[in-house]
Short mmCIF file of C-alpha atoms in Angstrom, two decimals:
data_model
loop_
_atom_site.label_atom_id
_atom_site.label_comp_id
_atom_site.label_asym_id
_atom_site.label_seq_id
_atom_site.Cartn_x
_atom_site.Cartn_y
_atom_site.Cartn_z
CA UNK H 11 196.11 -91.12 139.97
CA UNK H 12 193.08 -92.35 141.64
CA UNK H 13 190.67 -90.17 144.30
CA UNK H 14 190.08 -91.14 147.58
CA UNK H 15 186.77 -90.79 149.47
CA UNK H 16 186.93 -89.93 153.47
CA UNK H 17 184.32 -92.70 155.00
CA UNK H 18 184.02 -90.16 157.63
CA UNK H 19 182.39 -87.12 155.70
CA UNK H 20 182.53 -87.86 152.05
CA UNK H 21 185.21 -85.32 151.22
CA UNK H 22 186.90 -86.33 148.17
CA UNK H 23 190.34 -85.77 147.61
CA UNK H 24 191.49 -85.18 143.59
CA UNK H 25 195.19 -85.57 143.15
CA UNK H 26 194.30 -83.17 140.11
CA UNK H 27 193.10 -80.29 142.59
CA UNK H 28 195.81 -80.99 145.21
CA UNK H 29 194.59 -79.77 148.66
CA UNK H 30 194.84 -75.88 148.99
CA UNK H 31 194.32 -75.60 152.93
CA UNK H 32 196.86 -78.42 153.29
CA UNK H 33 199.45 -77.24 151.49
CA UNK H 34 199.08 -79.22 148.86
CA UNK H 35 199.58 -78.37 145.49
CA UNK H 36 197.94 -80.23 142.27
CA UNK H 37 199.45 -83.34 141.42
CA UNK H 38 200.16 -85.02 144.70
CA UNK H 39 199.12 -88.59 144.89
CA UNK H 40 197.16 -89.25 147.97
CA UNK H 41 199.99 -92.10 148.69
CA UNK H 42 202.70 -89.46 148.36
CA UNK H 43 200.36 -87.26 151.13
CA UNK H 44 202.62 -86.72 154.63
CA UNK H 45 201.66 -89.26 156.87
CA UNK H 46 200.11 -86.70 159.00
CA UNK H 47 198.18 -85.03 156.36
CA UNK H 48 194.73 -84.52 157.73
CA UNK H 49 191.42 -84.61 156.19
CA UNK H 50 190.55 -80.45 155.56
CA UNK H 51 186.34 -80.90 156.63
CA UNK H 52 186.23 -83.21 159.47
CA UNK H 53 190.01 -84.18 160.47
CA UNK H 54 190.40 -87.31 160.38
CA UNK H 55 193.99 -89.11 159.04
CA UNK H 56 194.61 -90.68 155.65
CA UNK H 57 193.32 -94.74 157.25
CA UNK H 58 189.84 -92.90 157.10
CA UNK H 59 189.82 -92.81 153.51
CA UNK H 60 189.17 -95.32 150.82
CA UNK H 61 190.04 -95.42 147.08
CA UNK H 62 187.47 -94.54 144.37
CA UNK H 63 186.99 -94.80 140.44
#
């Protein structure tokens, strides 16, 4: 499962970590993130983010 960088801030969200404040537990592909899952530091939705290796 690949991480995803938000353009925005630089947050990075780890599929292995999950997304605590969310409501996310570990092991949730960014893809399989709710549609209106929003980034936990500055907000923004899932578009704002990009793929990293």
């Amino acid at each position: 499962m690949k991480k995803y960088k938000c353009i925005s801030c630089g947050y990075v969200y780890d599929p292995l970590l999950g997304d605590d404040e969310g409501g996310i537990g570990p092991g949730v592909a960014f893809e399989d993130l709710p549609d209106d899952w929003l980034c936990p530091v500055c907000y923004v939705g899932k578009d704002e983010f990009e793929p990293i290796d």
